[in-house]
mmCIF file of C-alpha atoms in Angstrom:
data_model
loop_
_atom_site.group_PDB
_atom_site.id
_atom_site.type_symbol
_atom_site.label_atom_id
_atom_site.label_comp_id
_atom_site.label_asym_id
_atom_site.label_seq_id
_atom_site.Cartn_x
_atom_site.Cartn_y
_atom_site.Cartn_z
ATOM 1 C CA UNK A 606 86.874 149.722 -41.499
ATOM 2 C CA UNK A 607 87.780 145.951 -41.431
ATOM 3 C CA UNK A 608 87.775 142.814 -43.171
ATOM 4 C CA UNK A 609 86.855 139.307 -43.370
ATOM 5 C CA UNK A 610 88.534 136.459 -44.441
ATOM 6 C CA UNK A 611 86.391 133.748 -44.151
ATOM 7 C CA UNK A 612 85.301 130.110 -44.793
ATOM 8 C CA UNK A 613 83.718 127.533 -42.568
ATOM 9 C CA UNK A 614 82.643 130.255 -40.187
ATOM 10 C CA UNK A 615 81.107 132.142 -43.066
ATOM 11 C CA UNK A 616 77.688 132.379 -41.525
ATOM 12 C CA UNK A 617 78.789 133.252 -38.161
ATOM 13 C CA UNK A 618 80.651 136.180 -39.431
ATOM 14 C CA UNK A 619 78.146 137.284 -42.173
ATOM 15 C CA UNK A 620 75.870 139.108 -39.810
ATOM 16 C CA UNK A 621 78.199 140.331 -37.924
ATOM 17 C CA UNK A 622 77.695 143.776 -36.069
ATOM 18 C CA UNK A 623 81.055 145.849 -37.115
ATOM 19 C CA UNK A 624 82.063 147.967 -40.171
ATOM 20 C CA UNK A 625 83.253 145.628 -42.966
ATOM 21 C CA UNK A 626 85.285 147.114 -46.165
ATOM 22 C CA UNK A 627 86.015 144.021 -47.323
ATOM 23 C CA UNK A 628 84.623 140.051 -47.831
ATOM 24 C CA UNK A 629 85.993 137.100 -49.218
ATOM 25 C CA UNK A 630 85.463 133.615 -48.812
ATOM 26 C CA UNK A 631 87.539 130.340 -49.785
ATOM 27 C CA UNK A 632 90.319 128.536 -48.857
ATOM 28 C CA UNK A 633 94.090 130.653 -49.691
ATOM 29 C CA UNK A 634 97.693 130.313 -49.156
ATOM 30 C CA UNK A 635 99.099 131.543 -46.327
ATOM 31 C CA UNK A 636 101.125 133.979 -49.151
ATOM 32 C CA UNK A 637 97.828 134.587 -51.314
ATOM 33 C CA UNK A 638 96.371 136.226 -47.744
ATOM 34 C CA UNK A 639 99.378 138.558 -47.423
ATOM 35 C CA UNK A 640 99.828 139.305 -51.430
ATOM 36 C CA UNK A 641 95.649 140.518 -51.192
ATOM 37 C CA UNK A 642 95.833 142.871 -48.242
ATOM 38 C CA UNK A 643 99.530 143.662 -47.888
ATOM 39 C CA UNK A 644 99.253 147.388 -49.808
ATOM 40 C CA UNK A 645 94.870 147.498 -48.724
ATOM 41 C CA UNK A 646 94.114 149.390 -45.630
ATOM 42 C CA UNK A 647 91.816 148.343 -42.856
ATOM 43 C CA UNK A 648 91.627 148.369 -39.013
ATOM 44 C CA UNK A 649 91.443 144.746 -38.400
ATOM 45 C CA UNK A 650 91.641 141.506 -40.743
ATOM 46 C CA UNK A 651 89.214 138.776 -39.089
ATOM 47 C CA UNK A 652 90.810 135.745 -40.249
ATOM 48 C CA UNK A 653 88.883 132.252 -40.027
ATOM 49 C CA UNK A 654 91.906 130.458 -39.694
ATOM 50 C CA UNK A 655 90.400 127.607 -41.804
ATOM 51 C CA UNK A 656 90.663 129.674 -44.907
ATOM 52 C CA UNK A 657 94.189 129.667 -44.450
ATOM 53 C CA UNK A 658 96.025 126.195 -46.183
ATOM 54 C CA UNK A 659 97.399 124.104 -43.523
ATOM 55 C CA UNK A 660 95.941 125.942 -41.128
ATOM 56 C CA UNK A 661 96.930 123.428 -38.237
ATOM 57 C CA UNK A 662 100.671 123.932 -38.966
ATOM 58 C CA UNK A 663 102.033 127.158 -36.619
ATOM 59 C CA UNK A 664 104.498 127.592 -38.819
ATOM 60 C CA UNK A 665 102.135 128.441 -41.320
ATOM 61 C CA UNK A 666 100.872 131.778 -39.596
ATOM 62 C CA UNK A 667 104.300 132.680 -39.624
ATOM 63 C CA UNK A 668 104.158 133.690 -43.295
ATOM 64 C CA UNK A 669 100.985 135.215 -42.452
ATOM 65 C CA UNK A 670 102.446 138.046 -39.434
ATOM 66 C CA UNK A 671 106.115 138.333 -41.642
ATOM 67 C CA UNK A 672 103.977 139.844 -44.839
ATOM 68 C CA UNK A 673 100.978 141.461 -42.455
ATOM 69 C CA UNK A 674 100.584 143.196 -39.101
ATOM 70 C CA UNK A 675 99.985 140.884 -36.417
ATOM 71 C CA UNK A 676 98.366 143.681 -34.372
ATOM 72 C CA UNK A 677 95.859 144.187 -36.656
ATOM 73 C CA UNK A 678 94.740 140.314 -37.145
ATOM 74 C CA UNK A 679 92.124 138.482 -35.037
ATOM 75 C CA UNK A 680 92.417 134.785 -35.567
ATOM 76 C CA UNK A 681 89.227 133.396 -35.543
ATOM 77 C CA UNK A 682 89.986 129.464 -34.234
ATOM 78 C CA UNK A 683 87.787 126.398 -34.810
ATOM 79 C CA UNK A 684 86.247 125.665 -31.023
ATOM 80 C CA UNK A 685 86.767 122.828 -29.602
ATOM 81 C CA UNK A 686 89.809 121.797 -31.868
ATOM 82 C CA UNK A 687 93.550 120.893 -31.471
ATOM 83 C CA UNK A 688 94.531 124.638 -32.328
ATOM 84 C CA UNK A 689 92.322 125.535 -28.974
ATOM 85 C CA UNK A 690 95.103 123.755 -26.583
ATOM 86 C CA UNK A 691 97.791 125.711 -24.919
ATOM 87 C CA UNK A 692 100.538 124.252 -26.716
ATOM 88 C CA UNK A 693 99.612 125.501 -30.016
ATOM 89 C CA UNK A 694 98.362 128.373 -28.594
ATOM 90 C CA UNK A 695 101.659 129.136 -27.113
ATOM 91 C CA UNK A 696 103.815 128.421 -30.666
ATOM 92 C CA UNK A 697 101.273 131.246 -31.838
ATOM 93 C CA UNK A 698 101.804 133.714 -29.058
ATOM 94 C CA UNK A 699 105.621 132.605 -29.182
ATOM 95 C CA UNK A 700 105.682 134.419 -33.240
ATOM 96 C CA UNK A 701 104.226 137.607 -31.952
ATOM 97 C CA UNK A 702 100.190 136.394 -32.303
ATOM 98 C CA UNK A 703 98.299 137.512 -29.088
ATOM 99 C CA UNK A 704 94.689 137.962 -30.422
ATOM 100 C CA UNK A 705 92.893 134.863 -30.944
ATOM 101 C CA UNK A 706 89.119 133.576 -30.100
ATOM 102 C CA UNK A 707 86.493 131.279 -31.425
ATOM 103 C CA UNK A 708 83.064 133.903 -31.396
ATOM 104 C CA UNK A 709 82.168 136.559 -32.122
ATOM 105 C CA UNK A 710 81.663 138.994 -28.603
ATOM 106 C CA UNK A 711 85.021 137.963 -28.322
ATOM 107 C CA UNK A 712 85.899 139.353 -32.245
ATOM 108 C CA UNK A 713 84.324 142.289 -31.297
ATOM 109 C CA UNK A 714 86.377 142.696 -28.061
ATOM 110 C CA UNK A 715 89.483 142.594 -29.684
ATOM 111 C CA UNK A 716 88.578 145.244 -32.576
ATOM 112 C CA UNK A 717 87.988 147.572 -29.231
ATOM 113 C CA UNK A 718 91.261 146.505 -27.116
ATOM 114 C CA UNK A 719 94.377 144.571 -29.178
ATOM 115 C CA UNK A 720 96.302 142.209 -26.781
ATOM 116 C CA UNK A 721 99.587 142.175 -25.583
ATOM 117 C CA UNK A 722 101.983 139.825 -24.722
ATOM 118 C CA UNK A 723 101.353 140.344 -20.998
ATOM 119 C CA UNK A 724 97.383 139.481 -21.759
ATOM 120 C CA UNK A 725 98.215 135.946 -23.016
ATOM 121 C CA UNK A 726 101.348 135.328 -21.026
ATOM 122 C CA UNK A 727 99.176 133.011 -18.995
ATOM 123 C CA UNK A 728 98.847 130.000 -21.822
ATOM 124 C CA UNK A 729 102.441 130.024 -22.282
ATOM 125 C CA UNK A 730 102.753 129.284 -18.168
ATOM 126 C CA UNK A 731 100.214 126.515 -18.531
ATOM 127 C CA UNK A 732 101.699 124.728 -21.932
ATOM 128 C CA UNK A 733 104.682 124.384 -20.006
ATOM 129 C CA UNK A 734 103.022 122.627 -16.982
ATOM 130 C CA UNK A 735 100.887 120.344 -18.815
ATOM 131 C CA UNK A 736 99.966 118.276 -21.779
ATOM 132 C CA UNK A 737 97.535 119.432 -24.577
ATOM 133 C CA UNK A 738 94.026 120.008 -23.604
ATOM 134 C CA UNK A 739 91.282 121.467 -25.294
ATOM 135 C CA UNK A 740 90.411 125.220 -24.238
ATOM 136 C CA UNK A 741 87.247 127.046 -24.709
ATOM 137 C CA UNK A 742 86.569 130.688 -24.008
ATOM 138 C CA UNK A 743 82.955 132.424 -22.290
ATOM 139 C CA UNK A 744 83.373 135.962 -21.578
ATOM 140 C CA UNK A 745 81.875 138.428 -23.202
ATOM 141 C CA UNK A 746 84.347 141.566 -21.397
ATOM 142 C CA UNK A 747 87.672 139.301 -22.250
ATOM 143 C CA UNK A 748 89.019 137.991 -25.702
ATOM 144 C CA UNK A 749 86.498 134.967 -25.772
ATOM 145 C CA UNK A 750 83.025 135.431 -24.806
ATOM 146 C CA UNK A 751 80.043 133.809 -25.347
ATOM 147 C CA UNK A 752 81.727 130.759 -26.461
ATOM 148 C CA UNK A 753 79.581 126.732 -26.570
ATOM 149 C CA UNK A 754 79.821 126.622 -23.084
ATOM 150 C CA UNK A 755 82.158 123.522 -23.017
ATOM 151 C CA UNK A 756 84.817 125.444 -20.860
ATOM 152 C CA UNK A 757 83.486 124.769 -16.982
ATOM 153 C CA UNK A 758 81.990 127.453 -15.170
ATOM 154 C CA UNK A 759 83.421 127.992 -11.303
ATOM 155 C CA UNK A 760 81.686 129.870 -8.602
ATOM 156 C CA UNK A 761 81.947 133.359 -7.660
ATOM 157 C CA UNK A 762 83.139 133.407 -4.240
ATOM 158 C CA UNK A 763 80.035 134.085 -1.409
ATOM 159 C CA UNK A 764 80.776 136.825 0.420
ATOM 160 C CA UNK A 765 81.000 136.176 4.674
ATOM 161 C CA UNK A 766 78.414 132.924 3.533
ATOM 162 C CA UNK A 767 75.807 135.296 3.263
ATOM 163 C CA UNK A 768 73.288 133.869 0.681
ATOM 164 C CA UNK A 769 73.532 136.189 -2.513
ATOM 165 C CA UNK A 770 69.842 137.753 -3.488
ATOM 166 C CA UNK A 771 68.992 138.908 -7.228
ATOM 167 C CA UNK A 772 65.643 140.783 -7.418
ATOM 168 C CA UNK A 773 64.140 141.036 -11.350
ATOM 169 C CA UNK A 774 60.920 143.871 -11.780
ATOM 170 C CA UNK A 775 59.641 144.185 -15.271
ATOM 171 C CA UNK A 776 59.662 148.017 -15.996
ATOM 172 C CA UNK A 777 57.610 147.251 -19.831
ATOM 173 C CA UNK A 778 54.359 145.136 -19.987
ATOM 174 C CA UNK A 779 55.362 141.365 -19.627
ATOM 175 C CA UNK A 780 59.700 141.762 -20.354
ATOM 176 C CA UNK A 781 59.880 138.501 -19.559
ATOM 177 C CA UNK A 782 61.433 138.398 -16.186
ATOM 178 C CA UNK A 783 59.780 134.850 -15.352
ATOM 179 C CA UNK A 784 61.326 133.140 -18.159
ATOM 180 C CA UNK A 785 64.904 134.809 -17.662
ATOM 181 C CA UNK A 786 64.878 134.001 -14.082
ATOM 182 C CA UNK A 787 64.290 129.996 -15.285
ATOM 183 C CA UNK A 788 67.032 130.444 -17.539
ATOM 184 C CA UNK A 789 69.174 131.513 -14.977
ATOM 185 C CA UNK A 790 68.022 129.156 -12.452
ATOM 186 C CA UNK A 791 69.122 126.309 -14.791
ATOM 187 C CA UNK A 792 72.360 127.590 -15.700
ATOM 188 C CA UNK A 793 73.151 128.184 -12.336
ATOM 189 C CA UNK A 794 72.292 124.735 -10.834
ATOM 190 C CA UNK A 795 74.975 123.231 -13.816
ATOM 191 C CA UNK A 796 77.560 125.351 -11.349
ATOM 192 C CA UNK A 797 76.351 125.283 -7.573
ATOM 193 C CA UNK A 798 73.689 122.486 -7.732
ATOM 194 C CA UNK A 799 70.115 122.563 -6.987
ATOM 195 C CA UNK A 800 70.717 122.460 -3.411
ATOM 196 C CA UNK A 801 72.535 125.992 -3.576
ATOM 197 C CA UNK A 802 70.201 127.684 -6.073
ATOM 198 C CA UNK A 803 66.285 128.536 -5.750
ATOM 199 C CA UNK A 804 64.103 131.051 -7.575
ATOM 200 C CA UNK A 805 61.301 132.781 -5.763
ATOM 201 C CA UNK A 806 58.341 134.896 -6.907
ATOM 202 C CA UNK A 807 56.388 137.360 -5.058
ATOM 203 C CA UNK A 808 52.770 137.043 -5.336
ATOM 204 C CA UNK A 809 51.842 135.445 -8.189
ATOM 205 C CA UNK A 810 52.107 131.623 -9.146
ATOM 206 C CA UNK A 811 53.525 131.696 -12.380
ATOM 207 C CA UNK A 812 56.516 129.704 -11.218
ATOM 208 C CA UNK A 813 54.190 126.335 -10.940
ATOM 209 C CA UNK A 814 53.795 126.352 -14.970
ATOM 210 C CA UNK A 815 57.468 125.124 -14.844
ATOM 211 C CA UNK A 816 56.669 122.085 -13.002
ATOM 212 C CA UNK A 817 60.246 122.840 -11.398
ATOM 213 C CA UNK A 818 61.191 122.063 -7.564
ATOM 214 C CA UNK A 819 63.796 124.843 -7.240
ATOM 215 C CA UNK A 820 61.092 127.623 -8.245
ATOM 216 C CA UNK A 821 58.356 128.526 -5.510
ATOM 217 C CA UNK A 822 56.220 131.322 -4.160
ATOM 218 C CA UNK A 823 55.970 133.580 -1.822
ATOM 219 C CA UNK A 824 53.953 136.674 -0.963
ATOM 220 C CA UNK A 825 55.245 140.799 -0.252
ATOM 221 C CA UNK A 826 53.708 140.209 3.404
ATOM 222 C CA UNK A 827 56.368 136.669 3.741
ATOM 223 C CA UNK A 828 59.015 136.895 1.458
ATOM 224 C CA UNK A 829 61.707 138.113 3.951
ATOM 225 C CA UNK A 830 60.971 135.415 6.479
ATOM 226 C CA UNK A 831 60.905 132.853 3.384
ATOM 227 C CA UNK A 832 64.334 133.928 2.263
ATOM 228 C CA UNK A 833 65.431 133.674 5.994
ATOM 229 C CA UNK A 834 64.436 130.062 5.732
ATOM 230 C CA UNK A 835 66.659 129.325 2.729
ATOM 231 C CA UNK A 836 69.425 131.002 4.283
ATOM 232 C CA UNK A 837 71.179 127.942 3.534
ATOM 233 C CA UNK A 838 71.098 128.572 -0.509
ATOM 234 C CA UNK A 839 74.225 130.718 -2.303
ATOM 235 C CA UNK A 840 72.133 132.315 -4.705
ATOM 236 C CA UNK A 841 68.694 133.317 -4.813
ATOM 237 C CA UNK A 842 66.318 134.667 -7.820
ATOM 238 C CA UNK A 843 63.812 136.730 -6.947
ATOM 239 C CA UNK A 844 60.647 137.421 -9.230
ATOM 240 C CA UNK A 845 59.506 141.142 -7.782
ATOM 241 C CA UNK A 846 56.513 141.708 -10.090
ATOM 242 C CA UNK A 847 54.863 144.374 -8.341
ATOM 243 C CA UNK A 848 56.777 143.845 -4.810
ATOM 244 C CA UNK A 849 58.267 147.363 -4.113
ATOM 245 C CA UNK A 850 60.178 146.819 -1.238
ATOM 246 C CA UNK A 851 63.308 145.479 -2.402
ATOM 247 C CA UNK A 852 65.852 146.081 0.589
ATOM 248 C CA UNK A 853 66.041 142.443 1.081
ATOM 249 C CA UNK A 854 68.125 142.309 -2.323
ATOM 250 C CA UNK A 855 71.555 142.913 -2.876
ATOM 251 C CA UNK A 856 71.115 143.386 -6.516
ATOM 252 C CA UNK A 857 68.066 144.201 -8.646
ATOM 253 C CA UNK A 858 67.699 143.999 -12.342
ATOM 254 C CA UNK A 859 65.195 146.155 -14.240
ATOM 255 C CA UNK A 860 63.873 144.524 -17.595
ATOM 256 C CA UNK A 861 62.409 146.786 -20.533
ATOM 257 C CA UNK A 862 61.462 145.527 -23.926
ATOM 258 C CA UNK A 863 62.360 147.677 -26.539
ATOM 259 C CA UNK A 864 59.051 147.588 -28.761
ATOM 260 C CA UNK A 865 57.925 150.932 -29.560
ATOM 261 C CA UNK A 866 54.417 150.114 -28.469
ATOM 262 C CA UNK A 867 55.866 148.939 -24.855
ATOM 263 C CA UNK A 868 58.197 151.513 -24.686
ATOM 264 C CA UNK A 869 55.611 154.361 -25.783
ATOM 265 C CA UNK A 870 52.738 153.078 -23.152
ATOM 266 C CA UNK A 871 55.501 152.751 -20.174
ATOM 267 C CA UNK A 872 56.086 156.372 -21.479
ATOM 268 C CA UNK A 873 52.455 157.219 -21.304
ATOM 269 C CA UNK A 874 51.721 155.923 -17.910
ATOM 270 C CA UNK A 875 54.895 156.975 -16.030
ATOM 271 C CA UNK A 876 56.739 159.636 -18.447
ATOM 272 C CA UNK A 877 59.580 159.934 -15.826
ATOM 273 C CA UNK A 878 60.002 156.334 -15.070
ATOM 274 C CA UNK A 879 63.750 156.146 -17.236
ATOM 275 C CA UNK A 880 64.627 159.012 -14.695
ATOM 276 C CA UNK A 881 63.619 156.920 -11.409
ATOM 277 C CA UNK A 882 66.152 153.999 -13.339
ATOM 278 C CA UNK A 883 69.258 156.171 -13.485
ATOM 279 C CA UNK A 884 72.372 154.494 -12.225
ATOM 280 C CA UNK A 885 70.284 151.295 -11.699
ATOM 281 C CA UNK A 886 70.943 148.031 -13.543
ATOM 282 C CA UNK A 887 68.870 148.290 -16.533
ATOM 283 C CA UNK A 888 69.095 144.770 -19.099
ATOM 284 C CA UNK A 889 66.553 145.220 -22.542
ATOM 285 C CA UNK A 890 65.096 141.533 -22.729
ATOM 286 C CA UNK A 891 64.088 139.967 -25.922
ATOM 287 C CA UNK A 892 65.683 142.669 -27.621
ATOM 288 C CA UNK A 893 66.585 142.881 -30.942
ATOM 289 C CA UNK A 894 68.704 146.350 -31.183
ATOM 290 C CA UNK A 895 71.953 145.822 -32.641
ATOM 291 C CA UNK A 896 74.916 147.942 -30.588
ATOM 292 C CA UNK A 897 74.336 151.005 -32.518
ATOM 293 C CA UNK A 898 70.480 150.735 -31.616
ATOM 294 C CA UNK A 899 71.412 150.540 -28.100
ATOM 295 C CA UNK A 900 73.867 153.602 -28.301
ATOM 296 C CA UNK A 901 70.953 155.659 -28.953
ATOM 297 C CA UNK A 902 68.665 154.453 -26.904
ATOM 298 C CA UNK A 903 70.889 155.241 -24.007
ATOM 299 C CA UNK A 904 71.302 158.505 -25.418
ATOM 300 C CA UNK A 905 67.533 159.129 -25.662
ATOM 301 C CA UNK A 906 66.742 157.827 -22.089
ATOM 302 C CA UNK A 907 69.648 159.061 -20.087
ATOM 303 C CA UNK A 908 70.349 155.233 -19.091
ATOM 304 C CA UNK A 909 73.140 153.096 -18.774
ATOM 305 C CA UNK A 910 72.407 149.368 -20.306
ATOM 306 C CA UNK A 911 73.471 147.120 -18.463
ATOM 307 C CA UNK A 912 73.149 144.283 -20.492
ATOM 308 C CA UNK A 913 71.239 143.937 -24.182
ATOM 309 C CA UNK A 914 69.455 140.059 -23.984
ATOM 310 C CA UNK A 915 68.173 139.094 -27.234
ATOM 311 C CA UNK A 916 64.919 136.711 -27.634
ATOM 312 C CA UNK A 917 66.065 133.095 -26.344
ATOM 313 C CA UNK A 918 65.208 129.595 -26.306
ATOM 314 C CA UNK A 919 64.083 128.598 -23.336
ATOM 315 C CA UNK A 920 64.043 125.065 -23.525
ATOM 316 C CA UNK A 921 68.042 125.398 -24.651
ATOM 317 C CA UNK A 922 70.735 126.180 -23.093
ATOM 318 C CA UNK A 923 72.402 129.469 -24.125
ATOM 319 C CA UNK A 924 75.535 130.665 -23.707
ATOM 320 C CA UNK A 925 74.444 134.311 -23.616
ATOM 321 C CA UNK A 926 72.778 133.276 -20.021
ATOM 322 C CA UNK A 927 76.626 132.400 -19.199
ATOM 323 C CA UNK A 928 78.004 135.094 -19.777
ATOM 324 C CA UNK A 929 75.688 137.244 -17.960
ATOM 325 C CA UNK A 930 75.765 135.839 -14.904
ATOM 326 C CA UNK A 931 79.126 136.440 -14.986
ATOM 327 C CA UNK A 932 78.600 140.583 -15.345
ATOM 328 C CA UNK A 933 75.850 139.647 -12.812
ATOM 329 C CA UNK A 934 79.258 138.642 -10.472
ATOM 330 C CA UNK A 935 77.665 135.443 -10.410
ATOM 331 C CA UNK A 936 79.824 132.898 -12.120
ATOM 332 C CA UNK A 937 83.620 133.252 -12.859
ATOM 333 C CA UNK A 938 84.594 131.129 -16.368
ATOM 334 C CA UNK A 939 87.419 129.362 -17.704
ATOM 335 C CA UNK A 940 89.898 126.698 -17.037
ATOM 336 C CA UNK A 941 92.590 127.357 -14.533
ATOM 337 C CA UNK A 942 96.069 126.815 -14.146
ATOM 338 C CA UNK A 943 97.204 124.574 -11.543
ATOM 339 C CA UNK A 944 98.291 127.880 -9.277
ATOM 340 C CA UNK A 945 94.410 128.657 -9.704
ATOM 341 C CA UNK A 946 95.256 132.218 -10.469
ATOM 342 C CA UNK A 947 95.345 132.466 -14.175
ATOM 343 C CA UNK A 948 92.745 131.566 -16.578
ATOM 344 C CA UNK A 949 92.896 130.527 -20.669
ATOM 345 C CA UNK A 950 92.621 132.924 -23.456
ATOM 346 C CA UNK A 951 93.901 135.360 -20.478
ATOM 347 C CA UNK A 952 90.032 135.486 -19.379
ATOM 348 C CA UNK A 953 88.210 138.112 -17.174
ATOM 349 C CA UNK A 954 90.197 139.866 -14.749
ATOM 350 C CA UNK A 955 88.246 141.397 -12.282
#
């Protein structure tokens, strides 16, 4: 079980998905924190670091780690602020603190996998080459994910220039694979820019709604000769609908919404569709199953989820999207070093 210390990220944390023993909220001395939960047992201690009193002094965490495990702490830091630079950073890693983040996915990573030393080594390399600069984290498999989306996004490397191909097939009524491909297509651009991006759908014309240049149609009978055409694009999107041949795409994605009443007529009308999708990249769009939810559903179907997308704002840009085009292989995240190699917040490592 764990427990929360917060204060002005109080209504990030109060929904979120783990076991909590323990809640408070305020503002404390570093030595009121320890005194509370020095003899209480937990797992983890989520610690909004702005409930701590002169939270912006390093040497104030010291008091913190000398009464309380620093192990079992995740230091939840304001984003965007002077504590999210890699000389503070490094001060903090330098007293024994290695897990750190500003979100949530990335609170939730760190309850699974503590850091060591050798995970944030990395900061301590780059305080010591430059001067302060803000650092922002977007990675939902690393210690900061899902972050605002300030930190830039670089480009997966294409492989032998061959122009990468995404295929998306609804597998429920409507999952929404038109407006997720738009998403994508937008966050992309940001990255490779609309010359290197293009989203294509096969035999239909929904794509025109979105009065958008980069989005066009094709047909099952011309699709393969269209793609040929763009050759000269990094990544294209490709709306299947009900296109079966999908050899011309390296990856495809399979959408299901998890209602029951699209989930019990995708059941009635092909009962062993979830066995056709095993070991195939299965996402559940506009979903609103918390991680437990998910557990069983992957226990009921026999799948593997690839990724859970909750309902989203199209007309905003959301840093969910991010961060799965980077499990997509898509987009790599973070600022680097000068060396190029090493990334803040010791982020993905593939």
């Amino acid at each position: 079980m764990n427990v929360i210390v917060a204060n002005e990220k109080q209504d990030m944390l109060a929904n979120i998905d783990i076991d909590i023993i323990k809640n408070i909220s305020g503002v404390y001395e570093a030595s009121e924190i320890v005194e509370m939960f020095k003899n209480f047992f937990y797992s983890k201690m989520i610690l909004d670091v702005t409930a701590i009193k002169q939270y912006k002094d390093a040497r104030t965490y010291e008091t913190i780690i000398q009464g309380l495990p620093a192990e079992k702490i995740i230091f939840l830091l304001p984003e965007g602020s002077s504590l999210c630079t890699p000389n503070f950073l490094s001060q903090l890693i330098n007293i024994g603190i290695y897990n750190f983040t500003t979100n949530v996915n990335g609170i939730k990573y760190l309850i699974k996998k503590t850091n060591t030393l050798q995970d944030v080594e990395n900061i301590v390399k780059m305080a010591s080459k430059s001067a302060p600069q803000p650092v922002n984290d977007s990675n939902v498999n690393n210690i900061n994910s899902n972050s605002d989306l300030t930190a830039p996004a670089s480009v997966a490397p294409k492989a032998g220039g061959k122009t990468t191909v995404i295929g998306f097939k609804n597998v429920t009524l409507s999952a929404g694979a038109t407006t997720l491909i738009y998403m994508l297509k937008k966050e992309l651009i940001m990255t490779y820019g609309s010359e290197k991006v293009l989203a294509i759908e096969v035999d239909k014309k929904d794509f025109a709604l979105f009065n958008d240049k980069d989005m066009v149609s094709s047909t099952s009978t011309t699709i393969k000769t269209d793609l040929e055409r763009h050759s000269d694009k990094d990544v294209i999107l490709v709306d299947l609908n009900k296109c079966n041949d999908t050899s011309f795409c390296e990856d495809v994605i399979w959408l299901m919404e998890p209602s029951t009443i699209k989930l019990n007529r995708l059941v009635r009308e092909n009962r062993i569709m979830f066995s056709k999708l095993v070991g195939q990249k299965v996402i559940l769009n506009q979903s609103l199953l918390l991680a437990s939810d998910v557990s069983d559903f992957e226990k009921e179907t026999g799948l593997k989820i690839f990724y859970n997308m909750p309902p989203l704002d199209e007309r905003k840009r959301n840093s969910i999207i991010n961060d799965f085009l980077i499990q997509l292989g898509l987009l790599t995240s973070g600022l680097h070093d000068d060396g190029g190699s090493n990334k803040i917040f010791g982020l993905f490592r593939r």
